[in-house]
mmCIF file of C-alpha atoms in Angstrom:
data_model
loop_
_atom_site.group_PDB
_atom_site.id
_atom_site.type_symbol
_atom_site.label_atom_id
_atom_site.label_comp_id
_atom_site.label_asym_id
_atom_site.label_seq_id
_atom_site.Cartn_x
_atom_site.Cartn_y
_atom_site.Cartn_z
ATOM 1 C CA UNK A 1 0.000 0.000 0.000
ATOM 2 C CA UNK A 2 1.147 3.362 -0.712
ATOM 3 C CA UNK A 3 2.351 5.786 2.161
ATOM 4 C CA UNK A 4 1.909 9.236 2.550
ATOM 5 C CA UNK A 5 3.956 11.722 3.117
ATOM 6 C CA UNK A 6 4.489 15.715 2.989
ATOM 7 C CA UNK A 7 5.008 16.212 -0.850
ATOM 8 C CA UNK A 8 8.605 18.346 -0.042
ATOM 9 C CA UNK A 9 10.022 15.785 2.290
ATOM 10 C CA UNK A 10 13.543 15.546 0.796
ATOM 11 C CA UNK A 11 13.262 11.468 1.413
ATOM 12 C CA UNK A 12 10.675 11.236 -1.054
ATOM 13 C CA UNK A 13 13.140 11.646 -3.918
ATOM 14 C CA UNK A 14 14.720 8.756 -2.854
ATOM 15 C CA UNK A 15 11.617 6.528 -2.006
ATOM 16 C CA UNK A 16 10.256 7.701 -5.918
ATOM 17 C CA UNK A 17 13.728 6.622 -7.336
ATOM 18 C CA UNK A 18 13.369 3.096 -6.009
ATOM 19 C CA UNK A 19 9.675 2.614 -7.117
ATOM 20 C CA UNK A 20 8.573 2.819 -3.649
ATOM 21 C CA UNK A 21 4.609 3.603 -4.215
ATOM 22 C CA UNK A 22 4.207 7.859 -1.979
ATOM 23 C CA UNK A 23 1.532 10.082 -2.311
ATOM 24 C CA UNK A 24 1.060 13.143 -0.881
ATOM 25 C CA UNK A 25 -2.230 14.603 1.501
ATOM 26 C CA UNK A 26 -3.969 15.792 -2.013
ATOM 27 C CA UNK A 27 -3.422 12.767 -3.872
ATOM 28 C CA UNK A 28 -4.667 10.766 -0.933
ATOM 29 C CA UNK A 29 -8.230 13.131 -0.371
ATOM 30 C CA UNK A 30 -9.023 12.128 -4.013
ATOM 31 C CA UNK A 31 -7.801 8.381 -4.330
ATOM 32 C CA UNK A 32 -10.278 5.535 -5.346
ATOM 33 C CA UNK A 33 -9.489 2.209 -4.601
ATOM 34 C CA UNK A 34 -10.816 -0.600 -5.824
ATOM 35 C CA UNK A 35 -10.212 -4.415 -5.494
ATOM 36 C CA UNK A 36 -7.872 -6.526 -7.553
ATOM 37 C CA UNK A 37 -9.567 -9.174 -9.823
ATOM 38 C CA UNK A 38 -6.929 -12.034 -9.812
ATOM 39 C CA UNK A 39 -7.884 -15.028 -11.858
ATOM 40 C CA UNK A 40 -6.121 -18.537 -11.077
ATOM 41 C CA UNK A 41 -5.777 -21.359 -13.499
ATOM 42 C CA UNK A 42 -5.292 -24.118 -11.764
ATOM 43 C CA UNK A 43 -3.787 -27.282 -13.454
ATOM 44 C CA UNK A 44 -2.724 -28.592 -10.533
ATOM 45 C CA UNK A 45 -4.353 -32.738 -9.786
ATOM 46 C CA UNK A 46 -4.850 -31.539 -5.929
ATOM 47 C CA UNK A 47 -7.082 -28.643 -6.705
ATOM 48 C CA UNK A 48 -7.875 -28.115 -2.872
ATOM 49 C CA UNK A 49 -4.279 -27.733 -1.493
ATOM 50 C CA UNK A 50 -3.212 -25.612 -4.678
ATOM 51 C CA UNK A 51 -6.054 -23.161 -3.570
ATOM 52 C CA UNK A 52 -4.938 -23.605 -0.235
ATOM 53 C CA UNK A 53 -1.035 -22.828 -1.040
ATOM 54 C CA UNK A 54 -2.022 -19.888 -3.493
ATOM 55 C CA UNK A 55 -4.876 -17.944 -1.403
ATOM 56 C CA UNK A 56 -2.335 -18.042 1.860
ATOM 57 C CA UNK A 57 0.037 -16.106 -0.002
ATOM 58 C CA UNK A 58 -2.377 -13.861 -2.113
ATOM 59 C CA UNK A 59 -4.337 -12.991 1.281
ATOM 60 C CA UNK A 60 -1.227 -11.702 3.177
ATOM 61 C CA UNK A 61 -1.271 -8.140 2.001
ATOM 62 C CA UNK A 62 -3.212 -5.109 2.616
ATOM 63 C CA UNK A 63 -4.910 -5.204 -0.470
ATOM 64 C CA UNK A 64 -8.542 -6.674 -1.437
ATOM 65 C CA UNK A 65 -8.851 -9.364 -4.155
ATOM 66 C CA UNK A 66 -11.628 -10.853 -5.684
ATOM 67 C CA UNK A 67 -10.556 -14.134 -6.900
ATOM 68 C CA UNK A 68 -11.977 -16.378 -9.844
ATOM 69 C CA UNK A 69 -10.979 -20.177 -10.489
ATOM 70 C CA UNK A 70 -10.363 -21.247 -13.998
ATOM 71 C CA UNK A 71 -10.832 -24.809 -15.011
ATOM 72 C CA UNK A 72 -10.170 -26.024 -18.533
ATOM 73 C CA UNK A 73 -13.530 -27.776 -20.389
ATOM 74 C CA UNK A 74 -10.854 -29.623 -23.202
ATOM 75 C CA UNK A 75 -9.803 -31.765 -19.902
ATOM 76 C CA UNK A 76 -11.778 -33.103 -16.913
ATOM 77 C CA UNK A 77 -9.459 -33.299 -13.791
ATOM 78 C CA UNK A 78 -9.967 -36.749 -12.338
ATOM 79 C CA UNK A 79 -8.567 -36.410 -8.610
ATOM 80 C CA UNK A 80 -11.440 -33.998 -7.267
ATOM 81 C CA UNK A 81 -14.956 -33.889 -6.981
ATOM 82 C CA UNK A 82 -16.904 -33.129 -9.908
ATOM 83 C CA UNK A 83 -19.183 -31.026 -7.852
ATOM 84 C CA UNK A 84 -16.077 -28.821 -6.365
ATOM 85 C CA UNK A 85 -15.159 -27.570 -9.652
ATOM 86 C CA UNK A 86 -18.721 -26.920 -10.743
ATOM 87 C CA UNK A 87 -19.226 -24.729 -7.396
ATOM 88 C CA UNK A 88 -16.269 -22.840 -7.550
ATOM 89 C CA UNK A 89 -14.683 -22.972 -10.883
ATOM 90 C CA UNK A 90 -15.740 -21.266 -14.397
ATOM 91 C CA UNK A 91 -15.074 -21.869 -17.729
ATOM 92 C CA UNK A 92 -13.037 -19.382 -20.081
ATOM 93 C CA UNK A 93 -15.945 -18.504 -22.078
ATOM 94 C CA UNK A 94 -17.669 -17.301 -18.716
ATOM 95 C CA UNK A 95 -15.009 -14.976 -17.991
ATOM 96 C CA UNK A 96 -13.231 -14.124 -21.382
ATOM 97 C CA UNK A 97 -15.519 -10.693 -21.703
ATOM 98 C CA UNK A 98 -13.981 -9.739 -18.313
ATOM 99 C CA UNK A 99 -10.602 -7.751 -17.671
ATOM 100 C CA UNK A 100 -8.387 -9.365 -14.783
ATOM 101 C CA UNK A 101 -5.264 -7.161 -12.982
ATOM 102 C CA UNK A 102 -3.580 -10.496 -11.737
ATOM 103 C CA UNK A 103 -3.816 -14.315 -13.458
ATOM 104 C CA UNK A 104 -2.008 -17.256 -11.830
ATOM 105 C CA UNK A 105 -1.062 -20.344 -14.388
ATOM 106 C CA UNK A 106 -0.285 -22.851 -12.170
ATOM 107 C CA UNK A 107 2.066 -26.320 -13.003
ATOM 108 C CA UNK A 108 0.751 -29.674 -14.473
ATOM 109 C CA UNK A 109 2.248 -32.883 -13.999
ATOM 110 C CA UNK A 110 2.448 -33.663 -17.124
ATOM 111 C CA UNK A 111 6.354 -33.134 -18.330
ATOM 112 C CA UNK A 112 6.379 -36.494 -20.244
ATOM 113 C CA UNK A 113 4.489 -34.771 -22.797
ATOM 114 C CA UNK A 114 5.390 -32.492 -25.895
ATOM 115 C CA UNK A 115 3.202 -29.337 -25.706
ATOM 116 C CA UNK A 116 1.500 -29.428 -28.404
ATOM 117 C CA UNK A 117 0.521 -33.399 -27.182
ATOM 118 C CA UNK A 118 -0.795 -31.959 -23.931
ATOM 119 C CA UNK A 119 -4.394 -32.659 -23.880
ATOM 120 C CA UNK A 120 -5.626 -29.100 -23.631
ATOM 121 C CA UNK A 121 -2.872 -27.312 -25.076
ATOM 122 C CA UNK A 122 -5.149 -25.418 -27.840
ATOM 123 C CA UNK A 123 -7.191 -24.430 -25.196
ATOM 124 C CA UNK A 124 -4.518 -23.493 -23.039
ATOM 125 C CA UNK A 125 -2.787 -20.938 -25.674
ATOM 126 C CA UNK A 126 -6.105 -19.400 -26.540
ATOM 127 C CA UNK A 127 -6.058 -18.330 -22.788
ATOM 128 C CA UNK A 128 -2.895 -17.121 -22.524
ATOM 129 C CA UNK A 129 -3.110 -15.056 -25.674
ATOM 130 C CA UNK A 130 -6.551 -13.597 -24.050
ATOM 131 C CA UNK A 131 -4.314 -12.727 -20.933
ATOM 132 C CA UNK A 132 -2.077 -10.759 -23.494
ATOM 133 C CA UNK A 133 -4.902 -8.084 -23.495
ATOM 134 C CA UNK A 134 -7.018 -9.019 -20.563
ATOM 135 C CA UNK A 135 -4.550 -9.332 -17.898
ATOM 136 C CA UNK A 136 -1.786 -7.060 -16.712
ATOM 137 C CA UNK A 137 0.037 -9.165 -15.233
ATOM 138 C CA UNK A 138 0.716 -12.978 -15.380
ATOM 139 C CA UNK A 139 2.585 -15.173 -12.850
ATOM 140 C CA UNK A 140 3.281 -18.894 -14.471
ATOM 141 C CA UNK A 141 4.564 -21.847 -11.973
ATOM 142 C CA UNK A 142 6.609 -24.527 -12.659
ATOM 143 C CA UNK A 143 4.994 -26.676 -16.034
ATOM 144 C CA UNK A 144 2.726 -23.088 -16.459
ATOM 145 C CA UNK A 145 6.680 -21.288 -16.699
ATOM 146 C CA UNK A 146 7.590 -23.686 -19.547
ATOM 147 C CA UNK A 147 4.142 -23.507 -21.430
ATOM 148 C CA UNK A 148 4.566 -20.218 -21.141
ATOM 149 C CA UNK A 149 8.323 -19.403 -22.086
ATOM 150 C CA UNK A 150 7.406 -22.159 -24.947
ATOM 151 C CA UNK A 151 4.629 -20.400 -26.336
ATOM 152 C CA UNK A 152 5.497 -16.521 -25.943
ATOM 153 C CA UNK A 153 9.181 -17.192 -26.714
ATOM 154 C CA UNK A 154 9.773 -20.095 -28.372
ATOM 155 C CA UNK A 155 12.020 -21.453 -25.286
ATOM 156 C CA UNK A 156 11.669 -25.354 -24.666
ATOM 157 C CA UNK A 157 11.885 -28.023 -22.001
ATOM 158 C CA UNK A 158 14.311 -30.950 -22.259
ATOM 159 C CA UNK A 159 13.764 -33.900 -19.976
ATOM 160 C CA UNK A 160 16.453 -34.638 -17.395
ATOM 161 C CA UNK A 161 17.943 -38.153 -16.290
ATOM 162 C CA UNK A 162 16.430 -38.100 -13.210
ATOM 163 C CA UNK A 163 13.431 -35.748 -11.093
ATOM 164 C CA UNK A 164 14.823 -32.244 -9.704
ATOM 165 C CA UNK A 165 13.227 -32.635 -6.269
ATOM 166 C CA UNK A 166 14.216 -30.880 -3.047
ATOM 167 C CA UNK A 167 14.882 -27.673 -1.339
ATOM 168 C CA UNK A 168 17.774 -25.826 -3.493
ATOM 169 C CA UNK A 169 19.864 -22.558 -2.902
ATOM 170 C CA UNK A 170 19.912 -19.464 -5.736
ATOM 171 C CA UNK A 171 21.546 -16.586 -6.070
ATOM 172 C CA UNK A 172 20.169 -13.535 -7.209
ATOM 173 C CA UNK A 173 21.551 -13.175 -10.940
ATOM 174 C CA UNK A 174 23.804 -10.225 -11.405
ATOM 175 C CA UNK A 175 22.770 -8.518 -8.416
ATOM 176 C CA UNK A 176 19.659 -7.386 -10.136
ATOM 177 C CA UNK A 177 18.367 -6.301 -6.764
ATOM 178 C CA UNK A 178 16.838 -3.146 -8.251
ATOM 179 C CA UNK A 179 14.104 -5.535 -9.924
ATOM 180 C CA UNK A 180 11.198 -4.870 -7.947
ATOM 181 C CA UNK A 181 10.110 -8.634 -8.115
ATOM 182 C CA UNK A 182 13.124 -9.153 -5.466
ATOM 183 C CA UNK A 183 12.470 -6.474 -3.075
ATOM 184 C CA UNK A 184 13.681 -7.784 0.469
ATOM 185 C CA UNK A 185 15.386 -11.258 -1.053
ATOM 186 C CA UNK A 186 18.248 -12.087 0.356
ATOM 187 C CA UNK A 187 21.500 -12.227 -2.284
ATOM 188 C CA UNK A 188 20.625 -15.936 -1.346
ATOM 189 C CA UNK A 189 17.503 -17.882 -0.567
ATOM 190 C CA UNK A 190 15.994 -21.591 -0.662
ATOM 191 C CA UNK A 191 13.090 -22.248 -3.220
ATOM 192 C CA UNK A 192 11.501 -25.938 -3.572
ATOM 193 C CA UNK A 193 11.397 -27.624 -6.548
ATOM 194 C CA UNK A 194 9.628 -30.630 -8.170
ATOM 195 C CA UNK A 195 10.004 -31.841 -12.138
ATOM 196 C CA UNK A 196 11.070 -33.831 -14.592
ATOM 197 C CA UNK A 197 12.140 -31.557 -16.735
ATOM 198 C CA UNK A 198 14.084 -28.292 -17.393
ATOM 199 C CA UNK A 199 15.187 -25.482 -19.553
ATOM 200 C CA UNK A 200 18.608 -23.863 -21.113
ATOM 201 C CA UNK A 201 19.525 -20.889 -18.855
ATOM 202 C CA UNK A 202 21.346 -19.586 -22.504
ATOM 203 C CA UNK A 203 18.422 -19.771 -24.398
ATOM 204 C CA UNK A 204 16.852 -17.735 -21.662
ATOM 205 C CA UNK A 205 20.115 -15.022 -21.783
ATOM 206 C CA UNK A 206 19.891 -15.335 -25.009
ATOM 207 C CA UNK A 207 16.524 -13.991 -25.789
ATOM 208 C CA UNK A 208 15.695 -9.961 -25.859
ATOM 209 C CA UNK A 209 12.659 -9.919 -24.007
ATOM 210 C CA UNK A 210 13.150 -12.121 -20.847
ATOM 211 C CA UNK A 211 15.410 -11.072 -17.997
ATOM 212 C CA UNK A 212 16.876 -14.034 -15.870
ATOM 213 C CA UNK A 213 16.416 -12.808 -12.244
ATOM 214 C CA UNK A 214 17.388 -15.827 -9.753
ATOM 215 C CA UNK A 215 19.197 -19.070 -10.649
ATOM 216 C CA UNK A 216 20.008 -22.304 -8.943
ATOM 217 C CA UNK A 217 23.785 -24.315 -9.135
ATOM 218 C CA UNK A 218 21.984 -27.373 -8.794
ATOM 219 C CA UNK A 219 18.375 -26.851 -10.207
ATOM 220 C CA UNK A 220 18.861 -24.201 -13.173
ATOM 221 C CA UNK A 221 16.887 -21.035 -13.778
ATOM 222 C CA UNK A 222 14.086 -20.451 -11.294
ATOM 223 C CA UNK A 223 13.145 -16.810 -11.383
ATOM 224 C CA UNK A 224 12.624 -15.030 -14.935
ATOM 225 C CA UNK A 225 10.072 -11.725 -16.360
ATOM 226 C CA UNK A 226 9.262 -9.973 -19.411
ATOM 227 C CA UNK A 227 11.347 -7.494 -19.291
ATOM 228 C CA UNK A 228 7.846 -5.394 -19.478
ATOM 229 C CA UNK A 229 7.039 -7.217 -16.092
ATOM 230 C CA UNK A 230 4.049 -9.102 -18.134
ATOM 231 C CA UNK A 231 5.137 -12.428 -17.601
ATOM 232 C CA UNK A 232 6.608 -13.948 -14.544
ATOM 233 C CA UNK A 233 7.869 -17.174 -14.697
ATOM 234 C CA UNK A 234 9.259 -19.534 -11.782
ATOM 235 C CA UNK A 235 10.397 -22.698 -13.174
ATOM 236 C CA UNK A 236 9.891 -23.691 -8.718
ATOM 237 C CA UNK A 237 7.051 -24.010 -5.751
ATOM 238 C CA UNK A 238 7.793 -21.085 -3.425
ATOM 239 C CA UNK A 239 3.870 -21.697 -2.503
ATOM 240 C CA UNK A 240 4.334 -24.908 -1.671
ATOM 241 C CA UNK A 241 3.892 -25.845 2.351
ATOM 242 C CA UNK A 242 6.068 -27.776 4.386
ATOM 243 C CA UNK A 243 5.031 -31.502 3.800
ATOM 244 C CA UNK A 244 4.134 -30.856 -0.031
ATOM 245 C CA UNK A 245 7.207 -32.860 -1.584
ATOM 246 C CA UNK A 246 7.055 -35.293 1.411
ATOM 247 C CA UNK A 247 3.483 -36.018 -0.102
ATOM 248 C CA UNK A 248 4.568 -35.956 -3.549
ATOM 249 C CA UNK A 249 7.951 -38.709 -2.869
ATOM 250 C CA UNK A 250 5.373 -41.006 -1.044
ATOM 251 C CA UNK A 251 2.654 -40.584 -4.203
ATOM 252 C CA UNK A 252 5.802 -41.229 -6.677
ATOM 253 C CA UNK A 253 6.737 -44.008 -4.992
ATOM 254 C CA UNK A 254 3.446 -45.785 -4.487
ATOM 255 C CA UNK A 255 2.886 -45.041 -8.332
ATOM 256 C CA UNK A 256 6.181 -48.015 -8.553
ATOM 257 C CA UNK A 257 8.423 -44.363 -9.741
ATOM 258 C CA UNK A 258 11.987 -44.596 -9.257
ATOM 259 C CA UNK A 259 12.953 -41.310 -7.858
ATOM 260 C CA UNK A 260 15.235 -40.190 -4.906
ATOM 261 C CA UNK A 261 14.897 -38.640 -2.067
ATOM 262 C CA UNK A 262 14.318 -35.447 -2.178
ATOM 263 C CA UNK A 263 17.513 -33.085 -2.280
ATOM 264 C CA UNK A 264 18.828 -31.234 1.045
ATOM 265 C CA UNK A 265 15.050 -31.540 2.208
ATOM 266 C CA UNK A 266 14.548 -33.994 4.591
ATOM 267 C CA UNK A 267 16.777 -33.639 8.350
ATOM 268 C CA UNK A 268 19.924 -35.815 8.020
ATOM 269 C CA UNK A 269 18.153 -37.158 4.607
ATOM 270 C CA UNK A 270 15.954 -39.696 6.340
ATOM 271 C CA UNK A 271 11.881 -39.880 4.838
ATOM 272 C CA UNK A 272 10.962 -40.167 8.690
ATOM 273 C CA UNK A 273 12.242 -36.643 9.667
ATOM 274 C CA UNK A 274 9.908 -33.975 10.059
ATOM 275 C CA UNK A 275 10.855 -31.964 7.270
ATOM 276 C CA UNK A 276 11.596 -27.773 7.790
ATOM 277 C CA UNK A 277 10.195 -24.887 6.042
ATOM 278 C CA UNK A 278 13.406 -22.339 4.597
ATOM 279 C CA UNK A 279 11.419 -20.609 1.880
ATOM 280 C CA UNK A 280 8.273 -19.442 3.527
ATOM 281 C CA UNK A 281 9.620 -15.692 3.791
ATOM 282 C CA UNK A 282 10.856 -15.705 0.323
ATOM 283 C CA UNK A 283 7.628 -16.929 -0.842
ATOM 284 C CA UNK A 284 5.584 -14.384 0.797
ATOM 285 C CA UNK A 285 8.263 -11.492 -0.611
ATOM 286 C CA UNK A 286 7.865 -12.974 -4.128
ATOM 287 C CA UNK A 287 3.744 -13.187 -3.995
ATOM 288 C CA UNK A 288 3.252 -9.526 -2.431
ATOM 289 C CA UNK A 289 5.676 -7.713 -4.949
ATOM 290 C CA UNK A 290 4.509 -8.993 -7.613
ATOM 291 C CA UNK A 291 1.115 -8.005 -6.531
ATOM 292 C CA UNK A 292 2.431 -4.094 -5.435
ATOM 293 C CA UNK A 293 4.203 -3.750 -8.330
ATOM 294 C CA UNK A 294 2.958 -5.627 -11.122
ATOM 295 C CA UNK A 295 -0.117 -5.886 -10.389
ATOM 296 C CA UNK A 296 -1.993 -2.982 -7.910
ATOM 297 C CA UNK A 297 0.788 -0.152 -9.372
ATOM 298 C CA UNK A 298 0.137 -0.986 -13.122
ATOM 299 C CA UNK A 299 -3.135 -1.879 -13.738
ATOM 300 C CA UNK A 300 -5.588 1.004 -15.088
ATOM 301 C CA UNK A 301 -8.727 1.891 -12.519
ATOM 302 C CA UNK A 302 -11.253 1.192 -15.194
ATOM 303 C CA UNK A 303 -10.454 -0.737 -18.093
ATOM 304 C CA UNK A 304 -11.379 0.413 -21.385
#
């Protein structure tokens, strides 16, 4: 939320420099504020504890949202209650007349697959070319950052030998700590990660419009934007709780998957350790700045 202070107040230079959001007692008489409309497309097969991981994060800030769930008609998720999704979900043509500030793309476990083979990929692109003009800002996750780096610029996946799973350290790339997005990170931080696949962090240098902003020794690229701050794309789970790849080593192994054990995850690397949480700060930083700056700061009070 903005702050308010005397419009000659020499600091306010300074904050305006650094994109900190100041207004001064006449600006604040007059403002209107209106809720965010954030709309989430969730892929994920756990609908419930995606909403659960997402609407923590999304309701830690001062700021109202109205939020709509988007489910995809081309495929019928087959882990949740039929009536769930009919409550609380809509189609794209019930919302594709509307104008959204924020959309959330979630991940899909569904790697194995070439795009283009991905059940609901047509319908998929047709959405995210809507968001191009409907949306101001777009945050993809995981599979949703590789659909979307795929599809906007041509960027693609490659399958790796064996799952990146675990709790990994990045470093902020080239000290790019005057991107908003990383307000507050620390020059180091942990970030979870879960998939069978990854991309080229020089195809992602490479390209003009993408800006790498956090990267991983062990797990690759994990943090990238448009460099018009229209696309953010986290190849990781910062929403993801505590016991989320705990649940998802014990579902890969009951499915007869040979994967290990989670990387630098669980305490002295034993399945029967309580695992701890090292990313919940981060997660919380990453969630509310993108909603400050890319989202409440840039979108238009009435959309025309």
């Amino acid at each position: 939320m903005p702050i308010n202070i005397p419009k000659e107040l020499p600091a306010r230079q300074v904050l305006e420099k650094e994109n900190i959001f100041v207004m001064d007692d006449e600006r604040a008489h007059t403002q209107d504020i209106r809720p965010l409309n954030i709309v989430i497309l969730n892929l994920m097969p756990d609908k419930e504890k995606t909403e659960g991981h997402l609407l923590r994060l999304l309701g830690n800030t001062p700021l109202q949202l109205n939020i709509t769930f988007l489910k995809t008609v081309t495929y019928q998720p087959k882990n949740v209650n039929p009536s769930h999704m009919e409550d609380f979900y809509k189609t794209f043509a019930e919302i594709e007349e509307r104008k959204f500030d924020g959309m959330i793309i979630t991940g899909a476990p569904i790697e194995h697959l070439q795009f283009e083979d991905v059940q609901y990929w047509d319908e998929l692109t047709e959405i995210m070319d809507w968001a191009e003009e409907h949306v101001t800002s777009i945050m993809h996750i995981c599979w949703g950052a590789q659909a979307a780096l795929y599809h906007h610029y041509g960027v693609d996946k490659f399958p790796l030998e064996e799952k990146c799973s675990g709790i990994f350290s990045h470093r902020i790339f080239n000290g790019e700590h005057n991107i908003e997005l990383l307000r507050g990170f620390d020059d180091a931080f942990i970030a979870p990660h879960s998939r069978f696949t990854n991309i080229s962090q020089a195809e992602v240098d490479a390209h003009p419009d993408i800006q790498m902003l956090a990267v991983s020794p062990e797990a690759g690229p994990f943090l990238m934007m448009s460099k018009d701050g229209k696309h953010i794309m986290a190849t990781g789970h910062l929403e993801y709780d505590t016991v989320t790849l705990k649940e998802e080593y014990e579902r890969d192994l009951n499915k007869g998957l040979s994967v290990r054990i989670p990387a630098h995850y669980f305490p002295n690397n034993d399945p029967d350790e309580q695992p701890l949480n090292y990313w919940r700060s981060h997660a919380h930083l990453l969630f509310s700045n993108w909603l400050n700056y890319y989202v409440y700061q840039a979108t238009p009070y009435e959309w025309q």
